[in-house]
Coordinates of C-alpha atoms in Angstrom, one line a residue:
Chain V
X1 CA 0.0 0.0 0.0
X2 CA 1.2 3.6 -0.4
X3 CA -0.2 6.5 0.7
X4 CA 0.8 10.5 0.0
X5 CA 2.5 11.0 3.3
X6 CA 4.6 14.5 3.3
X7 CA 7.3 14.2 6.3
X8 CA 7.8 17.2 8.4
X9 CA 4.7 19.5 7.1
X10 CA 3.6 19.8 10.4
X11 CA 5.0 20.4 14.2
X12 CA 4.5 20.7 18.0
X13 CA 5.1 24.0 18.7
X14 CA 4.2 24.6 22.4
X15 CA 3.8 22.1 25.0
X16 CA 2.4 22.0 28.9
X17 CA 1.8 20.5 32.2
X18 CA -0.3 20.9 35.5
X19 CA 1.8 19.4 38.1
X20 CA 1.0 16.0 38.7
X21 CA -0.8 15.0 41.7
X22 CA -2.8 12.1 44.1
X23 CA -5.6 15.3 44.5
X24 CA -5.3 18.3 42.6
X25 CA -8.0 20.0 44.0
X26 CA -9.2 21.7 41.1
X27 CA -11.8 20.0 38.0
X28 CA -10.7 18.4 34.7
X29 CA -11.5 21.8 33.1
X30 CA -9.2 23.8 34.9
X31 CA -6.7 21.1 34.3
X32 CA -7.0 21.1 30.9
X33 CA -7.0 25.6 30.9
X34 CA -3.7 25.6 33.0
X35 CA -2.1 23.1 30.5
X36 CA -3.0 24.9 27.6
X37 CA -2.7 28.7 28.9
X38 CA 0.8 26.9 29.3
X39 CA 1.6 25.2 26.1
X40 CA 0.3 28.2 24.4
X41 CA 2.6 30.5 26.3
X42 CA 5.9 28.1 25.8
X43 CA 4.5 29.2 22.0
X44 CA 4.3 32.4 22.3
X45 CA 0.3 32.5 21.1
X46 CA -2.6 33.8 22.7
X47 CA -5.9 31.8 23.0
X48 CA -7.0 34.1 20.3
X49 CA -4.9 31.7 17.7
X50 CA -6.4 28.7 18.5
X51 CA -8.8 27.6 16.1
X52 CA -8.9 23.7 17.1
X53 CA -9.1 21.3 19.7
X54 CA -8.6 17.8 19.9
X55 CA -9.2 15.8 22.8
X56 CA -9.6 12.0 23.6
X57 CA -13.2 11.1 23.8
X58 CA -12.8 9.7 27.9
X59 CA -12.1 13.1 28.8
X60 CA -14.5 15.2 31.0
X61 CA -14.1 18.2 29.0
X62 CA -15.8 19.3 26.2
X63 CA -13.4 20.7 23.3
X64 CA -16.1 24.0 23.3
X65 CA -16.1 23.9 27.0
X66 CA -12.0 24.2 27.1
X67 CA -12.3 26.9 24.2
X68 CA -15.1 28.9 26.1
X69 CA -12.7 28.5 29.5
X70 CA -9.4 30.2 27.5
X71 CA -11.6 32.7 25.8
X72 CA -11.0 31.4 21.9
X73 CA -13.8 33.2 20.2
X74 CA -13.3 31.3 17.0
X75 CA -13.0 28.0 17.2
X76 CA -14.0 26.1 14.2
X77 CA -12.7 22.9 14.1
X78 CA -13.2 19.8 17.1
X79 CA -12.6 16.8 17.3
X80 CA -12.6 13.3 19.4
X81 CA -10.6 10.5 18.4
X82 CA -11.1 7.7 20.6
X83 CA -10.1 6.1 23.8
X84 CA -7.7 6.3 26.6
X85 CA -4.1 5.0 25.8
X86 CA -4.5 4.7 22.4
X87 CA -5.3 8.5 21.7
X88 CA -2.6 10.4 22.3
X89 CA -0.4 10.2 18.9
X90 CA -3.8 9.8 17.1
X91 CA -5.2 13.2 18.5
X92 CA -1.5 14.7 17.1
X93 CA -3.3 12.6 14.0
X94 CA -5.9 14.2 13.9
X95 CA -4.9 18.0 14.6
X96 CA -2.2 17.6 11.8
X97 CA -5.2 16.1 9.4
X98 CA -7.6 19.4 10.3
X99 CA -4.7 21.6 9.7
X100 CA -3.7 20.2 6.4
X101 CA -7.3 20.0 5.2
X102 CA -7.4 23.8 6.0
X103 CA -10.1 23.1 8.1
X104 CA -8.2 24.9 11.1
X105 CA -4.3 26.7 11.5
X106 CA -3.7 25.8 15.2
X107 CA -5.1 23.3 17.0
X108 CA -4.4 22.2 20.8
X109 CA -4.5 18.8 21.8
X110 CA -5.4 18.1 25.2
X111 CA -5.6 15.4 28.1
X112 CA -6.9 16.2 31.7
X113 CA -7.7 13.9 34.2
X114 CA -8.5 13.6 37.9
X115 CA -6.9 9.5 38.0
X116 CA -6.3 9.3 41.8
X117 CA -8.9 12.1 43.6
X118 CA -11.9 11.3 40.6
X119 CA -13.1 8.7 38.9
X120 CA -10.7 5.6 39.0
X121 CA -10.0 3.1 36.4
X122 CA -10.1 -0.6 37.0
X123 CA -11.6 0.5 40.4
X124 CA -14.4 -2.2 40.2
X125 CA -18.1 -1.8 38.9
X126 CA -21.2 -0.7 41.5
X127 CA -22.9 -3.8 43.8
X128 CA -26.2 -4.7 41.7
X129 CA -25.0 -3.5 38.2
X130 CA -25.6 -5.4 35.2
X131 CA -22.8 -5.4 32.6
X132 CA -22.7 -6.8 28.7
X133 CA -24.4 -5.6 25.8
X134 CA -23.8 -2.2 24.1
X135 CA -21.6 -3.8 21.8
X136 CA -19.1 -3.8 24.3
X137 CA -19.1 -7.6 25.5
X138 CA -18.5 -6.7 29.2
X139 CA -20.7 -9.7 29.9
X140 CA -18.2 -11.9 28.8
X141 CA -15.6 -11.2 31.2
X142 CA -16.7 -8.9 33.9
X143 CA -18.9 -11.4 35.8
X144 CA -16.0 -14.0 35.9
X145 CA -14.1 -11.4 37.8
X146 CA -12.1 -10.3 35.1
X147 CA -12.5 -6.8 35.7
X148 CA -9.8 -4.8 35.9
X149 CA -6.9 -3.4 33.3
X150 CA -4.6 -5.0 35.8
X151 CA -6.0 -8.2 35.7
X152 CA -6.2 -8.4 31.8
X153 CA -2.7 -7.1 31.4
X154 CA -1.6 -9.9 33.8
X155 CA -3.4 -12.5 31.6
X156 CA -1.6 -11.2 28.9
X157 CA 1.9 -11.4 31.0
X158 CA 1.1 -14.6 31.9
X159 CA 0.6 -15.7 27.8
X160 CA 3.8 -14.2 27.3
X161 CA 5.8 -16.4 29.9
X162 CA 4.2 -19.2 28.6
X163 CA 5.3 -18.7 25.2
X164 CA 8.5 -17.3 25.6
X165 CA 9.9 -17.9 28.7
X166 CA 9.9 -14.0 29.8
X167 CA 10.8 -13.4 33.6
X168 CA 9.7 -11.1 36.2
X169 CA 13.1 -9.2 36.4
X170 CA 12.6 -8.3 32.5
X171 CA 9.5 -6.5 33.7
X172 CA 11.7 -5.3 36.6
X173 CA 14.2 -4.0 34.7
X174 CA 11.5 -1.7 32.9
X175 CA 9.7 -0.4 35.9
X176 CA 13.9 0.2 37.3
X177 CA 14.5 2.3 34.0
X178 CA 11.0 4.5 34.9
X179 CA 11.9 5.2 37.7
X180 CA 15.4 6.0 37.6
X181 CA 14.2 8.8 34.7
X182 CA 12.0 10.1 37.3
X183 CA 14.5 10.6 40.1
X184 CA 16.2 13.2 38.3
X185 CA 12.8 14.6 37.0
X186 CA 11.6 17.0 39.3
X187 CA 8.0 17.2 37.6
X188 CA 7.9 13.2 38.5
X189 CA 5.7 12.2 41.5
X190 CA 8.6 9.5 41.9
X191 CA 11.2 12.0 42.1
X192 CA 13.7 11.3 44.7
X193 CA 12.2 7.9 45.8
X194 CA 14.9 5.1 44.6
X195 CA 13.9 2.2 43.9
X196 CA 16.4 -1.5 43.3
X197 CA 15.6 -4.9 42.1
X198 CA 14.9 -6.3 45.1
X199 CA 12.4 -3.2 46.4
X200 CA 10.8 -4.4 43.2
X201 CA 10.6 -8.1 44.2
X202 CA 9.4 -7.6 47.1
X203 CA 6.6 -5.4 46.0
X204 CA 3.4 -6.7 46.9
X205 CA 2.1 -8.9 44.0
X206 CA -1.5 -7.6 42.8
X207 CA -2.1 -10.0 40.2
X208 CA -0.1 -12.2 39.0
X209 CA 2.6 -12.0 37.9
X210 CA 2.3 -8.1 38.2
X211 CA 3.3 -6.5 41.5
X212 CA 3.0 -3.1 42.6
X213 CA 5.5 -1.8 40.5
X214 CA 4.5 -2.9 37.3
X215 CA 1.4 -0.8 37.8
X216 CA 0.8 2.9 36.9
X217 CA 0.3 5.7 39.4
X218 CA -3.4 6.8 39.4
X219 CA -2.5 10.8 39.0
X220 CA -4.7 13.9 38.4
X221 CA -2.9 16.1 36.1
X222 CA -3.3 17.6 32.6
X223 CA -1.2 17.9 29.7
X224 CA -2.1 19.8 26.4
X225 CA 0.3 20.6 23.4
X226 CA -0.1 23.2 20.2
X227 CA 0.1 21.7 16.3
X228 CA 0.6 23.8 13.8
X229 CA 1.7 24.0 9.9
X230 CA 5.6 24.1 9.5
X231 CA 5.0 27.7 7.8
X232 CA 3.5 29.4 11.1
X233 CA 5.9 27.0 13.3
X234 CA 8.8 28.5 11.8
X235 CA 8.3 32.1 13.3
X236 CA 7.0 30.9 16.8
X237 CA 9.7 30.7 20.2
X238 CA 10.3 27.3 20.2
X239 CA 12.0 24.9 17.8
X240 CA 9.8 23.2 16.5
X241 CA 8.9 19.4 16.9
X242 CA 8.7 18.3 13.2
X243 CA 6.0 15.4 12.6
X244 CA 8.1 13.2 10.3
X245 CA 6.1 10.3 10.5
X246 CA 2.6 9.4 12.1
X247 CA 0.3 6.4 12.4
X248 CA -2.2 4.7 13.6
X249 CA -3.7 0.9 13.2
X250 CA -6.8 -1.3 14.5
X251 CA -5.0 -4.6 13.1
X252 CA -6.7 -7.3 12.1
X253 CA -8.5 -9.6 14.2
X254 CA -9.2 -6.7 16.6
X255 CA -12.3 -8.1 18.4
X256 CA -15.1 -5.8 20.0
X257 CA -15.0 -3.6 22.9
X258 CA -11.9 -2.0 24.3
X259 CA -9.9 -4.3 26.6
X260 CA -11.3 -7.3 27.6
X261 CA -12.3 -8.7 24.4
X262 CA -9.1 -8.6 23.0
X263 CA -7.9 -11.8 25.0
X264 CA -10.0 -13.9 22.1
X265 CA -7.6 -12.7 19.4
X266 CA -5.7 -15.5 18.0
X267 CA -2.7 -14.0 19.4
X268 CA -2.9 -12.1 23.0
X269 CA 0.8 -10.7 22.8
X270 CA 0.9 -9.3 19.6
X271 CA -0.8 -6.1 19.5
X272 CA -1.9 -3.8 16.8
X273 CA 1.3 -1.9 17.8
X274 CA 3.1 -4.2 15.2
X275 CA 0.3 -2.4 11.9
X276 CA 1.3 0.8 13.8
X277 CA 4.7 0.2 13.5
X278 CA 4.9 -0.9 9.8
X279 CA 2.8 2.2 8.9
X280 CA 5.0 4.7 10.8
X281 CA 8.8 3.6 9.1
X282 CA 7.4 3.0 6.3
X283 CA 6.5 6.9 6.0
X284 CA 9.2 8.0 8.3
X285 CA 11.6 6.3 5.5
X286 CA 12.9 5.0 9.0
X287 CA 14.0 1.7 10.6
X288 CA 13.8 1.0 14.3
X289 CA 17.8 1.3 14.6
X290 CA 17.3 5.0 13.6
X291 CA 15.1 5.7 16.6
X292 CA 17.4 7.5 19.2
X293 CA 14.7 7.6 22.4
X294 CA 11.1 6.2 22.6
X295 CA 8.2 7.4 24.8
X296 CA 6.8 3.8 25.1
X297 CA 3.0 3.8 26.9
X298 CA 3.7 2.1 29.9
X299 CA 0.2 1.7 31.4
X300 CA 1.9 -1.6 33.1
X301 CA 5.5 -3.3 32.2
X302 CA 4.4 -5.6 30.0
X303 CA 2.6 -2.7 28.1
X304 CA 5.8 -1.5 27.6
X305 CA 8.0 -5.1 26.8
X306 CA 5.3 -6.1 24.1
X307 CA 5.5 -2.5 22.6
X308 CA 9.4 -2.9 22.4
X309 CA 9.0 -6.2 20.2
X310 CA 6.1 -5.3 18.3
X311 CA 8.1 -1.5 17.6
X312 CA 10.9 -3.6 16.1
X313 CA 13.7 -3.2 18.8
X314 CA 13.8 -6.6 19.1
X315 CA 12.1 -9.9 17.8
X316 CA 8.8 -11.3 19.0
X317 CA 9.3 -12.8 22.2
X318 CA 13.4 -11.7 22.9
X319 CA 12.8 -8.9 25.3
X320 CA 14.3 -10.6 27.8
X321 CA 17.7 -10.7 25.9
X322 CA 17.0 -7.9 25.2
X323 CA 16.5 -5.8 27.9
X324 CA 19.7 -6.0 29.9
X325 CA 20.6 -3.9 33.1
X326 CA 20.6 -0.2 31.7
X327 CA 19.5 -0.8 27.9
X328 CA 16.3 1.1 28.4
X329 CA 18.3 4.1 30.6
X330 CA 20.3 7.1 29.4
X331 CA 23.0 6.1 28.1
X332 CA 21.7 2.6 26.6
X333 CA 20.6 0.5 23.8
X334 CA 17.2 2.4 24.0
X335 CA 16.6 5.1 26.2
X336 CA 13.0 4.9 27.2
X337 CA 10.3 6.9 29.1
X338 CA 12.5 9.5 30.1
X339 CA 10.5 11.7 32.3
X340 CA 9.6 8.7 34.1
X341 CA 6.5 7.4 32.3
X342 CA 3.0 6.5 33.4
X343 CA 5.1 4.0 35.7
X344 CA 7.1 6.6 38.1
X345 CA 6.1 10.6 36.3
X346 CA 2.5 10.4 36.4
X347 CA -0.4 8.8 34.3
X348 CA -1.9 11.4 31.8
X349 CA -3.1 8.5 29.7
X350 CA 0.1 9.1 27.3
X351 CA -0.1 12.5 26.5
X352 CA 2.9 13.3 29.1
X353 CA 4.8 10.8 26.8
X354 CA 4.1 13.2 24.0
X355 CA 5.4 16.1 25.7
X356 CA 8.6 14.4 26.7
X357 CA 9.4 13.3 23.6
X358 CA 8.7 16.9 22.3
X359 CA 11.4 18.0 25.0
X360 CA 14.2 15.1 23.9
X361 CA 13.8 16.9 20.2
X362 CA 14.5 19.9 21.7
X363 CA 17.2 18.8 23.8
X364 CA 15.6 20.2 27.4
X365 CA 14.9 16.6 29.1
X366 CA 15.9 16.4 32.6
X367 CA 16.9 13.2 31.7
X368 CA 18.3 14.5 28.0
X369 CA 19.6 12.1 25.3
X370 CA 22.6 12.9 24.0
X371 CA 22.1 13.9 20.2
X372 CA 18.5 12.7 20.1
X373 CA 17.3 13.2 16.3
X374 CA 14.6 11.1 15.9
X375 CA 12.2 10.9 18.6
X376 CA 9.5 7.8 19.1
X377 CA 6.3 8.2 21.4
X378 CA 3.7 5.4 21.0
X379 CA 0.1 5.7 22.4
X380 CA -0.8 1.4 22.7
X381 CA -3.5 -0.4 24.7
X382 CA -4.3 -3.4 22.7
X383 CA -7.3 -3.0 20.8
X384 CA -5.9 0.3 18.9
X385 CA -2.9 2.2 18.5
X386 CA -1.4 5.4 17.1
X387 CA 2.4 6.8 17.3
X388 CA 4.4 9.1 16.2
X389 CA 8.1 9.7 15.0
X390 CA 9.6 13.3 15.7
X391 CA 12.7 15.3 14.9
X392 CA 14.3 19.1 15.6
X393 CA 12.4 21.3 12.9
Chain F
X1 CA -27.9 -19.4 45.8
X2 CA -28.0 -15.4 45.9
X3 CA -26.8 -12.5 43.7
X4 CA -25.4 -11.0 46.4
X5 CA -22.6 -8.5 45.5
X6 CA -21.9 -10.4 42.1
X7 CA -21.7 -8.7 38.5
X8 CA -24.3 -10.1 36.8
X9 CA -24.9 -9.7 32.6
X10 CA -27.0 -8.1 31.0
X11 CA -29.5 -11.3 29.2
X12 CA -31.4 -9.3 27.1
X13 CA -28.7 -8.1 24.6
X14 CA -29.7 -8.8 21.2
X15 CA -26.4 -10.0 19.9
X16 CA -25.7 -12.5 23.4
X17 CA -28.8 -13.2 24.9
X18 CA -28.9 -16.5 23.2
X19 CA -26.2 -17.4 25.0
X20 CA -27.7 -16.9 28.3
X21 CA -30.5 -18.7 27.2
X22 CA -28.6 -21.6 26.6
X23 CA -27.0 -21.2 29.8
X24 CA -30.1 -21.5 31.7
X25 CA -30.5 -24.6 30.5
X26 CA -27.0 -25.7 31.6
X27 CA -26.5 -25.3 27.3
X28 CA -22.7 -24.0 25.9
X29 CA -23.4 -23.1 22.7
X30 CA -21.4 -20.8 20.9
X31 CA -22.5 -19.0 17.6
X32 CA -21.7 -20.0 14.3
X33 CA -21.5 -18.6 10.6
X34 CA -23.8 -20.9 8.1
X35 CA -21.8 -19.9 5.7
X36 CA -17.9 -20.8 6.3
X37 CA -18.9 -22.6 9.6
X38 CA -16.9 -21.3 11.8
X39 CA -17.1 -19.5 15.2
X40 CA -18.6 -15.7 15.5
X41 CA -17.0 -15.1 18.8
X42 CA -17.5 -12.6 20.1
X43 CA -21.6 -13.3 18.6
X44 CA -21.9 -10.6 16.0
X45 CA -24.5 -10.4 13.4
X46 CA -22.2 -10.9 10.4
X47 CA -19.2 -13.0 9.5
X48 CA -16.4 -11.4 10.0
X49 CA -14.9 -13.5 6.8
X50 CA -17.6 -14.0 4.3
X51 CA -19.8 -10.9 6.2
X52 CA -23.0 -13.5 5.6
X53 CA -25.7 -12.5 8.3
X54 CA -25.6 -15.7 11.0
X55 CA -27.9 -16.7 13.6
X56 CA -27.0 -19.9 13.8
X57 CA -25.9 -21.1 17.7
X58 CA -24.4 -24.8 18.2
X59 CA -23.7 -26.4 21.3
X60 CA -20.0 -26.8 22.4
X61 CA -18.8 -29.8 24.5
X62 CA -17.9 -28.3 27.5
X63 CA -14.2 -29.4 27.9
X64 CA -11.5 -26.5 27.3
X65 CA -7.8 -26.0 28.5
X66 CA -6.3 -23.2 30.0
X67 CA -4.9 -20.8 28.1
X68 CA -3.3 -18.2 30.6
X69 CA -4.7 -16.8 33.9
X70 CA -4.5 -14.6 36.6
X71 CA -4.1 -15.1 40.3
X72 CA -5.7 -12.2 42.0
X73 CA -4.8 -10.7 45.4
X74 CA -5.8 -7.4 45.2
X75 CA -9.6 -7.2 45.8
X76 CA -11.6 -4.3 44.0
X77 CA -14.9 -5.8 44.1
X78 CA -16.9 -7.1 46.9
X79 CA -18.2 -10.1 45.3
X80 CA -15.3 -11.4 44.4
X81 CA -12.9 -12.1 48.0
X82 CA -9.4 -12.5 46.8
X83 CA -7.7 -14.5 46.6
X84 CA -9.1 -16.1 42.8
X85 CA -7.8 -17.5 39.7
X86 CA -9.1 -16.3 36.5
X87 CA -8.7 -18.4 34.0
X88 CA -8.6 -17.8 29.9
X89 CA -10.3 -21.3 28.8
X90 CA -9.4 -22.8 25.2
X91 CA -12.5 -24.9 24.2
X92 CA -11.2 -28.3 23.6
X93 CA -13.5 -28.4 20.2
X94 CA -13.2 -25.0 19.1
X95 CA -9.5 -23.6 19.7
X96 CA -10.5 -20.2 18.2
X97 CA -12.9 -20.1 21.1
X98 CA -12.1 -18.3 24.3
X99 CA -14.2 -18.0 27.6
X100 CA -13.4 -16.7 31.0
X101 CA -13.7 -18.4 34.2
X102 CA -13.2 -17.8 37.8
X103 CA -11.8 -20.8 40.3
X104 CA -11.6 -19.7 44.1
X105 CA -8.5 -19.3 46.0
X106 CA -4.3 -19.8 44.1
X107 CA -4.4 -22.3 41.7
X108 CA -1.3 -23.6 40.8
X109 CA -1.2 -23.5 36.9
X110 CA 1.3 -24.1 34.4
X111 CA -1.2 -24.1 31.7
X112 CA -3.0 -25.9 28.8
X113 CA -4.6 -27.6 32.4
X114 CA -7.9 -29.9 31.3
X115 CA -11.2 -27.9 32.6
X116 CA -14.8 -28.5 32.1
X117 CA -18.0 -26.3 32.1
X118 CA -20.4 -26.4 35.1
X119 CA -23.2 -24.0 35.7
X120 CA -23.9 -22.1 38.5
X121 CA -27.7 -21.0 39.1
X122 CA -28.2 -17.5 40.4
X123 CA -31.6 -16.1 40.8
X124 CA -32.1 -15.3 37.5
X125 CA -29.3 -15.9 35.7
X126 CA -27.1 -18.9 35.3
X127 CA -22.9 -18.9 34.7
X128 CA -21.1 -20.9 33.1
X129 CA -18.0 -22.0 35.0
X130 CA -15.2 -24.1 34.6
X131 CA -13.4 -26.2 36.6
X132 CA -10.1 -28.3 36.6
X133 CA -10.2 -32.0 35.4
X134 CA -8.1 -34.8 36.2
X135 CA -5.4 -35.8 33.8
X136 CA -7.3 -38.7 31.5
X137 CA -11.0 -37.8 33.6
X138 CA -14.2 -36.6 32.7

């Protein structure tokens, strides 16, 4: 298949964060303001150039509702593009789409969530509820107490032991590499707290085989980020964070739903990641050796470990050769998550991947990879995914 | 036995209420495309394949295999006291075919364990359950 993919015609101009928190003690709306009164100040624009927003269709807030809070007067493009983890990159997508179809000029792309002090994923269902139906399936799984992310992510860990032999220190040595990021990130709600092997074995185990610290932290927080053409990007403050290559993917065999029903594919540790991947080199021009950092969504480790095989970094099933002490840290094979991740930073449902690896292009990381050209951030639950590839404009 | 607590489904769904239906009547049954007979499942209206319009359900046999699971220790729901092993069952006669399945308490697994379908009345509704099978039983 080919498609007419044009490399680096847009960029991410302006990016920004709330702080990251177990109770912000303020709504999702004024999240989602203060993270875009901030990305557009890191651009230099006003609310007045805004003339799009995106957001992921679990948020609280209304696109209109965030415009009407900043005062844009004339927005004339919106836009939701699905669920949770797998938004992210595809909300980029989607901004870059609007902008090239001239149906806006510059578009902000939000996520704002209250994780920990709100409502809670994976937090069980209400006594006395009936689930199933609405397409969704739920009534295949939730009343067998299968009913978390956790647990379904676990299912999948435990597939992926089964087939190939992956240990618990692999998974380990990815939430070690978090949260090492985050201790020199001051932004990270893990910042400062260490963590070794063995605090990670003797984590209490949740579900097996994940323990604590293969989980995400619940986290209310916001981020938001500005797309615009390359034209306008090229007079703005910041360098800009060229789009080089973007895709997303549904795969085949996808299955209803969002979660759950995705342990009936034929193959549970393969995810649509893989289409994604394919898609994105192939118009990045790109192999995985070219990638210099990765923002890889890290909703639990094994997120992460499949995403790493299915991205190309390895082969199907190696990680664990793969990942060594270090190869995922500054310094090595594959710097990943470098603000800490949804692991040890906060959980922003990927979007604070996408502002990190906007900062590695621009070279102000706290935890800054050293001549980082080409930038990865993937946004990957199972059912869906989206990514993109970045570089210095 | 009582509801009490427990996540019941919804039975009236068009696309799955056949398979509660079944259920009641201690009935597997998973459903079928006419066309290129094989599984729908998840049930949808059309073949995912030949996208011929199905509503054809057959009954399975009731003996599966493990396929992965989960022990679970951390407890988020009050009907469901940890700890419990969820279990990923393989039918044995359709290996496309996946269903879930709860077992009470850590259940040493290594996997592709033999399991077999009971049913478990509620008021109301009935579940179908699996549990583990002796090595050249059942």
């Amino acid at each position: 298949m080919t498609d007419t993919w044009k490399p680096d015609t847009t960029a991410i101009v302006g990016i920004g964060a709330t702080d990251f928190s177990r109770e912000s003690g303020r709504s999702a709306l004024t999240l989602a303001a203060e993270a875009t009164l901030a990305a557009l100040a890191d651009a230099g624009l006003e609310p007045s150039h805004v003339d799009g927003i995106v957001r992921c269709d679990m948020d609280e807030v209304p696109p209109v509702a965030l415009g009407d809070a900043i005062g844009v007067a004339n927005l004339e493009y919106w836009g939701d593009v699905g669920p949770g983890g797998s938004a992210p990159c595809a909300m980029i997508i989607q901004a870059m789409a609007a902008i090239t179809a001239g149906l806006a000029t510059t578009v902000v792309a939000f996520r704002s969530i209250n994780g920990r002090s709100g409502q809670r994923y994976g937090a069980g269902y209400a006594r006395d509820v009936r689930v199933g139906g609405r397409s969704a399936f739920e009534d295949y799984f939730l009343p067998f107490g299968m009913q978390t992310p956790g647990q379904y992510f676990a299912t999948v860990a435990q597939r992926h032991m089964i087939e190939y032999g992956t240990d618990e220190q692999t998974l380990g040595r990815i939430a070690l590499a978090c949260r090492r990021h985050a201790n020199a990130n001051p932004a990270a709600q893990m910042h400062g707290r260490t963590m070794t092997m063995d605090d990670y074995e003797l984590s209490r185990m949740l579900t097996t085989p994940l323990r604590l610290f293969d989980f995400c932290l619940e986290t209310d927080g916001a981020c938001a980020v500005v797309v615009t053409s390359i034209e306008r990007a090229r007079d703005l403050r910041q360098t800009p964070a060229l789009i080089h290559s973007a895709a997303q993917a549904g795969g085949h065999d996808a299955q209803p739903g969002q979660m759950f029903p995705a342990l009936l594919r034929e193959d549970i540790t393969t995810w649509s990641s893989t289409d994604v991947a394919t898609i994105l080199y192939r118009r990045g021009g790109v192999r995985p050796a070219d990638v210099d950092v990765a923002q890889i969504y890290d909703c639990f480790t094994i997120t992460t470990l499949i995403q790493i095989e299915d991205y190309g970094f390895c082969a199907k099933g190696e990680a664990k050769d793969f990942i060594g002490d270090g190869t995922l840290q500054v310094g090595g094979a594959l710097p990943i998550n470098t603000s800490g991740g949804h692991l040890s930073e906060g959980y922003v449902h990927g979007m604070n991947h996408v502002v990190e690896s906007v900062r590695q292009v621009r070279g102000t990381s706290t935890n800054q990879v050293a001549d980082a050209e080409l930038s990865l951030v993937t946004s990957a639950p199972t059912t869906g995914g989206s990514a993109l590839l970045l570089v210095a404009g | 036995m009582k509801n009490e607590n427990r996540v019941l489904p919804v039975t009236t769904d068009p696309d799955t209420a056949p398979f509660w239906a079944a259920a009641r009547e201690e009935r597997l049954v998973i459903k079928y495309c006419e066309e290129c007979d094989r599984p729908i499942h998840l049930p949808r209206a059309y073949c995912p394949v030949c996208r011929r319009r199905s509503d054809v359900w057959r009954d399975a046999s009731g003996s599966g295999r493990v396929y992965s699971w989960t022990i679970v220790e951390h407890q988020v729901h009050p009907g469901y006291p940890t700890p419990y092993t969820s279990v990923l069952v393989e039918l044995a006669d359709h290996r496309s075919v996946r269903l879930l399945g709860s077992l009470p308490g850590r259940v040493p697994l290594v996997g592709g364990e033999p399991v077999q379908v009971w049913f478990e009345h509620l008021e109301n509704v009935t579940i179908p359950q699996w549990r583990l099978v002796e090595a050249g039983g059942a």
